[in-house]
Coordinates of C-alpha atoms in Angstrom, one line a residue:
M1 CA -17.7 -37.1 -23.0
T2 CA -15.5 -34.0 -22.4
L3 CA -18.6 -31.8 -22.0
I4 CA -20.0 -34.1 -19.3
I5 CA -16.7 -34.2 -17.4
D6 CA -16.4 -30.4 -17.5
T7 CA -19.9 -30.0 -16.2
Q8 CA -19.4 -32.4 -13.4
A9 CA -16.1 -30.7 -12.5
A10 CA -17.8 -27.3 -12.4
A11 CA -20.7 -28.4 -10.2
P12 CA -18.8 -28.3 -6.9
A13 CA -17.5 -24.8 -7.7
A14 CA -21.0 -23.6 -8.6
H15 CA -22.4 -25.1 -5.4
A16 CA -19.6 -23.4 -3.3
R17 CA -20.5 -20.0 -5.0
N18 CA -24.2 -20.5 -4.2
R19 CA -23.5 -21.4 -0.7
G20 CA -21.2 -18.4 -0.3
T21 CA -23.8 -16.1 -1.7
R22 CA -26.5 -17.5 0.7
R23 CA -24.1 -17.0 3.6
A24 CA -23.4 -13.4 2.6
V25 CA -27.1 -12.6 2.1
M26 CA -27.9 -14.1 5.5
A27 CA -25.1 -12.0 7.1
L28 CA -26.2 -8.8 5.5
S29 CA -29.8 -9.5 6.5
M30 CA -28.7 -10.2 10.1
L31 CA -26.7 -7.0 10.3
G32 CA -29.6 -5.0 8.8
L33 CA -31.9 -6.3 11.5
C34 CA -29.4 -5.5 14.2
L35 CA -29.2 -1.9 12.8
V36 CA -32.9 -1.5 12.7
G37 CA -33.2 -2.8 16.3
L38 CA -30.5 -0.6 17.6
I39 CA -31.9 2.5 15.9
A40 CA -35.4 1.7 17.3
L41 CA -33.9 1.1 20.8
T42 CA -31.9 4.3 20.8
L43 CA -34.8 6.4 19.7
S44 CA -37.2 4.9 22.1
C45 CA -35.3 4.2 25.3
G46 CA -32.8 6.5 27.1
Q47 CA -33.1 8.0 30.5
G48 CA -36.8 7.4 29.9
C49 CA -38.7 5.2 27.4
L50 CA -41.2 6.5 24.8
P51 CA -44.0 4.4 23.2
P52 CA -43.2 3.5 19.6
A53 CA -46.3 5.4 18.5
H54 CA -44.9 8.6 20.0
V55 CA -41.5 8.1 18.3
L56 CA -43.1 7.5 14.9
T57 CA -45.4 10.6 15.4
A58 CA -42.4 12.8 16.2
L59 CA -40.4 11.4 13.2
T60 CA -43.2 12.2 10.8
G61 CA -43.2 15.9 12.0
A62 CA -46.6 15.7 13.7
D63 CA -47.2 17.2 17.1
A64 CA -46.0 14.7 19.7
G65 CA -45.7 17.0 22.7
G66 CA -42.5 16.5 24.7
A67 CA -41.6 13.5 22.6
D68 CA -40.8 15.8 19.6
F69 CA -37.9 17.5 21.3
V70 CA -36.5 14.3 22.8
V71 CA -36.7 12.3 19.6
N72 CA -35.8 15.0 16.9
D73 CA -33.4 17.2 18.8
L74 CA -31.7 14.9 21.3
R75 CA -31.8 11.3 20.0
L76 CA -32.1 11.4 16.2
P77 CA -28.9 13.5 15.5
R78 CA -27.0 11.1 17.8
V79 CA -28.4 8.0 16.0
L80 CA -27.7 9.4 12.5
M81 CA -24.1 10.5 13.5
S82 CA -23.4 7.1 15.0
L83 CA -24.8 5.4 11.9
V84 CA -22.8 7.4 9.2
V85 CA -19.6 7.5 11.3
G86 CA -19.8 3.7 11.8
L87 CA -20.4 3.1 8.1
C88 CA -17.4 5.3 7.2
F89 CA -15.0 3.7 9.6
G90 CA -16.1 0.2 8.7
L91 CA -15.8 0.8 4.9
G92 CA -12.5 2.6 5.2
G93 CA -10.9 0.1 7.5
A94 CA -12.0 -2.9 5.5
A95 CA -10.8 -1.3 2.2
F96 CA -7.3 -1.0 3.7
Q97 CA -7.3 -4.5 5.1
V98 CA -8.5 -6.1 1.8
M99 CA -6.2 -4.0 -0.4
L100 CA -3.1 -4.8 1.7
R101 CA -4.2 -8.4 2.6
N102 CA -3.5 -7.8 6.3
P103 CA -6.0 -7.3 9.2
L104 CA -3.6 -4.9 10.9
A105 CA -3.8 -2.5 8.0
S106 CA -6.5 -0.3 9.5
P107 CA -6.4 3.5 10.0
D108 CA -6.1 3.0 13.7
I109 CA -2.7 1.2 13.2
I110 CA -1.1 2.9 10.3
G111 CA -1.3 6.5 11.4
I112 CA -4.2 8.2 9.6
S113 CA -6.4 8.5 12.7
A114 CA -3.3 9.6 14.7
G115 CA -2.6 12.3 12.1
A116 CA -6.1 13.7 12.3
G117 CA -6.0 13.6 16.0
A118 CA -2.7 15.4 16.3
A119 CA -3.9 18.1 13.9
A120 CA -7.1 18.5 15.9
V121 CA -5.3 18.9 19.2
F122 CA -3.0 21.5 17.6
A123 CA -6.0 23.4 16.3
I124 CA -7.7 23.3 19.7
V125 CA -4.6 24.0 21.9
V126 CA -2.4 26.2 19.8
L127 CA -4.7 27.9 17.3
S128 CA -7.7 28.1 19.7
L129 CA -10.1 26.9 17.0
E130 CA -13.4 25.1 17.5
G131 CA -16.3 23.5 15.7
W132 CA -16.0 23.4 11.9
A133 CA -12.5 24.8 11.9
V134 CA -11.2 21.8 13.9
S135 CA -13.0 19.4 11.7
A136 CA -11.5 21.0 8.5
V137 CA -8.0 20.8 10.0
A138 CA -8.5 17.1 10.9
V139 CA -9.7 16.2 7.4
G140 CA -6.8 18.0 5.8
A141 CA -4.3 16.4 8.1
G142 CA -5.7 12.9 7.6
L143 CA -5.4 13.3 3.8
G144 CA -1.9 14.8 4.2
I145 CA -0.6 12.0 6.5
A146 CA -2.0 9.4 4.1
T147 CA -0.1 11.0 1.3
L148 CA 3.1 11.1 3.4
I149 CA 2.8 7.5 4.4
W150 CA 2.2 6.4 0.8
G151 CA 5.2 8.4 -0.4
L152 CA 7.5 7.1 2.2
S153 CA 6.5 3.5 1.5
S154 CA 6.6 3.8 -2.3
G155 CA 8.6 1.2 -4.1
R156 CA 8.8 -2.5 -3.6
G157 CA 6.6 -3.7 -0.8
A158 CA 4.4 -0.6 -0.7
A159 CA 1.4 -2.8 -1.1
G160 CA 1.9 -4.7 2.1
A161 CA 4.2 -4.8 5.1
R162 CA 6.3 -1.8 4.2
L163 CA 3.3 0.6 4.2
I164 CA 2.1 -0.8 7.5
L165 CA 5.5 -0.5 9.1
V166 CA 5.9 3.1 7.9
G167 CA 2.4 3.9 9.1
I168 CA 3.2 2.5 12.6
G169 CA 6.3 4.6 12.8
V170 CA 4.5 7.8 11.7
S171 CA 1.7 7.0 14.1
A172 CA 4.2 6.7 17.0
M173 CA 5.7 10.1 16.1
L174 CA 2.3 11.7 15.8
N175 CA 1.2 10.3 19.2
S176 CA 4.3 11.8 20.8
V177 CA 3.4 15.2 19.2
T178 CA -0.1 14.9 20.7
S179 CA 1.2 14.1 24.1
Y180 CA 3.6 17.1 24.0
L181 CA 0.8 19.5 23.0
L182 CA -1.4 18.2 25.8
L183 CA 1.4 18.5 28.4
D184 CA 1.4 22.4 28.5
A185 CA -2.1 23.0 27.3
P186 CA -4.5 25.1 29.5
A187 CA -6.9 23.0 31.6
W188 CA -10.0 23.9 29.5
D189 CA -8.3 23.2 26.1
R190 CA -6.8 20.0 27.5
A191 CA -10.2 18.8 28.5
E192 CA -11.7 19.7 25.1
A193 CA -8.9 18.0 23.3
M194 CA -9.1 14.8 25.4
R195 CA -12.9 14.7 24.8
W196 CA -12.3 14.9 21.0
L197 CA -9.4 12.3 21.1
T198 CA -11.5 9.8 23.0
G199 CA -14.1 9.6 20.2
S200 CA -17.7 10.7 21.1
V201 CA -21.0 11.5 19.5
N202 CA -22.2 13.5 22.5
G203 CA -23.9 16.7 21.5
A204 CA -24.2 15.7 17.8
Q205 CA -26.4 18.0 15.7
L206 CA -28.0 17.4 12.3
V207 CA -25.9 20.1 10.7
Q208 CA -22.8 18.1 11.6
V209 CA -24.1 14.9 10.0
W210 CA -24.6 16.1 6.4
P211 CA -20.8 16.6 5.5
V212 CA -20.2 13.0 6.7
V213 CA -23.2 11.8 4.6
A214 CA -21.8 13.6 1.6
A215 CA -18.4 12.0 2.2
L216 CA -20.0 8.6 2.5
V217 CA -21.8 9.1 -0.9
V218 CA -18.8 10.4 -2.8
F219 CA -16.0 8.2 -1.3
G220 CA -18.3 5.2 -0.8
G221 CA -19.3 5.5 -4.4
L222 CA -15.7 5.6 -5.5
L223 CA -15.0 2.5 -3.4
A224 CA -18.0 0.7 -5.0
L225 CA -16.6 1.5 -8.5
S226 CA -13.3 -0.1 -7.5
A227 CA -14.8 -3.1 -5.7
R228 CA -14.3 -5.6 -8.5
D229 CA -10.6 -4.6 -9.0
L230 CA -10.1 -4.6 -5.3
D231 CA -11.4 -8.1 -5.0
L232 CA -9.0 -9.3 -7.7
L233 CA -6.1 -7.6 -5.9
R234 CA -6.6 -10.2 -3.2
L235 CA -5.2 -12.8 -5.6
G236 CA -1.9 -10.9 -5.8
D237 CA -0.5 -8.3 -8.1
D238 CA 0.6 -10.6 -10.8
A239 CA -2.7 -12.5 -11.0
A240 CA -4.6 -9.2 -10.9
R241 CA -2.5 -7.7 -13.8
A242 CA -3.1 -10.9 -15.8
L243 CA -6.8 -10.3 -15.4
G244 CA -6.5 -6.7 -16.6
V245 CA -6.4 -4.8 -13.3
R246 CA -4.1 -1.7 -13.1
S247 CA -2.9 -2.4 -9.6
D248 CA -1.3 1.0 -8.9
A249 CA -4.3 3.0 -10.1
T250 CA -6.7 0.8 -8.2
R251 CA -4.6 1.2 -5.0
F252 CA -4.6 4.9 -5.4
R253 CA -8.4 5.1 -5.9
V254 CA -9.0 2.8 -2.9
T255 CA -6.6 4.6 -0.7
L256 CA -8.2 8.0 -1.6
A257 CA -11.7 6.7 -0.9
A258 CA -10.7 5.0 2.4
V259 CA -8.8 7.9 3.7
G260 CA -11.6 10.3 2.8
L261 CA -14.1 8.2 4.6
V262 CA -12.0 7.8 7.7
A263 CA -10.9 11.5 7.7
F264 CA -14.5 12.9 7.6
A265 CA -15.7 10.4 10.2
T266 CA -12.8 11.3 12.5
S267 CA -13.5 15.0 12.0
A268 CA -17.1 14.6 13.1
A269 CA -16.7 12.2 16.1
G270 CA -13.0 11.9 16.8
P271 CA -10.9 8.8 16.3
V272 CA -13.4 6.2 17.7
A273 CA -11.0 3.5 18.7
F274 CA -10.8 0.2 16.9
V275 CA -14.1 0.4 14.9
A276 CA -12.2 0.5 11.6
F277 CA -9.9 -2.2 12.8
L278 CA -12.7 -4.6 14.1
S279 CA -15.2 -4.2 11.3
G280 CA -13.3 -6.0 8.5
P281 CA -12.4 -9.2 10.4
I282 CA -15.9 -9.5 11.9
A283 CA -17.5 -9.0 8.5
A284 CA -15.1 -11.6 6.9
R285 CA -16.1 -14.1 9.6
L286 CA -19.8 -13.5 9.0
T287 CA -19.8 -13.5 5.2
G288 CA -17.0 -15.9 4.5
G289 CA -15.1 -13.2 2.6
G290 CA -15.8 -12.4 -1.0
R291 CA -17.2 -9.3 -2.6
C292 CA -19.8 -8.6 0.1
I293 CA -17.2 -8.0 2.8
L294 CA -17.2 -4.2 2.2
P295 CA -20.9 -3.6 2.7
A296 CA -20.9 -6.0 5.6
A297 CA -17.9 -4.2 7.1
G298 CA -19.7 -0.9 6.8
M299 CA -22.8 -2.2 8.5
T300 CA -20.7 -3.9 11.2
G301 CA -19.0 -0.5 11.9
A302 CA -22.4 1.1 12.3
V303 CA -23.6 -1.7 14.7
L304 CA -20.4 -1.2 16.8
V305 CA -20.8 2.5 17.1
L306 CA -24.5 2.4 17.8
A307 CA -24.2 -0.4 20.3
G308 CA -21.1 1.1 21.9
D309 CA -22.7 4.5 22.4
Y310 CA -25.9 3.1 23.9
A311 CA -23.9 0.8 26.2
G312 CA -21.7 3.7 27.3
Q313 CA -24.6 5.9 28.0
F314 CA -27.1 3.6 29.7
L315 CA -25.9 0.1 30.4
L316 CA -22.7 0.7 32.3
P317 CA -22.2 2.1 35.9
A318 CA -20.7 5.3 34.6
R319 CA -21.4 7.3 31.4
L320 CA -18.6 6.7 29.0
P321 CA -18.1 8.0 25.4
V322 CA -18.3 5.5 22.6
G323 CA -14.6 5.5 22.0
V324 CA -13.9 4.1 25.5
V325 CA -16.3 1.2 24.9
T326 CA -15.0 0.3 21.5
G327 CA -11.4 0.6 22.7
A328 CA -12.2 -1.8 25.6
I329 CA -13.5 -4.3 23.0
G330 CA -10.8 -3.7 20.4
A331 CA -7.7 -4.1 22.6
P332 CA -8.4 -7.8 23.5
F333 CA -9.2 -8.5 19.8
L334 CA -5.8 -7.1 18.8
L335 CA -4.1 -9.4 21.3
L336 CA -6.2 -12.3 20.0
L337 CA -4.9 -11.6 16.4
I338 CA -1.3 -11.5 17.7
L339 CA -1.7 -14.8 19.6
R340 CA -3.3 -16.3 16.5
A341 CA -0.3 -15.2 14.4
N342 CA 2.1 -16.8 16.9
R343 CA 0.2 -20.1 16.7
N344 CA 0.1 -20.0 12.9
G345 CA 3.7 -19.2 12.4
G346 CA 3.3 -15.5 11.7
T347 CA 0.1 -15.6 9.6
L348 CA -2.8 -13.5 10.8

C-alpha cells in the first residue's frame, strides 16, 4: 500500500518535470530557428539582396563573382561577431542573475561593463592606443573591476544585495571617470571613444572574432561544468550545502566564467547595452526556468544582437549602431521590472 501511495504522489512531480522539459526544448528550438533565420537574412539582404544560391556558393569558397566579397568580407564577419558577442553577453548576464537570484545582477548594472568602458576610453584618449591594445586593456579592466567588487562586497550578504549595491556604486564612479576623460579629449579621440562606448559591430573582421570564440569555449565550458551546482544555489546557500555544493567555490568559478565572457565580448564590440540584462529574464519566461536557462539566455543574447544590428542598419530611418537599438529596448524593460517590484512589494 505504501508503494502505491508513493507512486501516486510522485506522478504529478514527474508530469511537471516532463512538461518543463518539453517547454524548454520548444523554447530552444524556437530560438535556434530564429538564429538561423536572422543569419540567413543578414547574409542575403542588406543594401541589396543576393539569391540564396549565390550566398551558399560564396560560403563554400567557390567563385561567386561579386557575391564573394559582399558575403565573405562584409557580411559574414559581422554576423559571426554579432553571434559570439550575443552568446557571451547572454551567458554571462544570466549566470550573474541566477547566482545572485536577482534580475538586476547583470554586468550592465554592477559595474563590469562600466569598468571595461572606462579603461577603453582611457586607453584611447590618454594612451592613444587602438585596435588590439584597447581590447586588451578593456579585458584586463573588466577582470580587475570584478575582483574589486567581489572584494568590497565580501562577507555576509556578498551573494546578493550587497554585491549589487557595491557594483552600482562602483559603476557610478567609473561612469564619472569616463565623462571626465571625454570632457577634455580631442575631437577625433572623443568620436572614437564614443563609438566604442555605444556598442557596435561595424567594421568587424574575422581576425577579431577568434579571441571571442576562444573565450566562449573556455569560459562557457567552465560555466557548463558549474551548471549543476549553480542550479542548486538557487535553492539558497543552506540547502545547496546540504546537497554537497561548495557555495563559495561555485560562486568564484561562475563569477570568473561570467566576467571572462562579458569582458571579451565588451573588448570586441563595446558594452552593447542591456543585452546581458535582458537575456536572462527573457530566457526564463520562455523556458520556465530550470537548467536550460543558461543556453537559452545565450541564444537569446545572440538573437538580440543580430536583430538589433540588422534593424539599426536597414529597418530604421537612420543608421544606428546595435548598442543604441538594444538600449532603446532595454531601458523600458528595466522600468517594467521596477514597476513590477513595486506592485509585488519589492520582489522582482
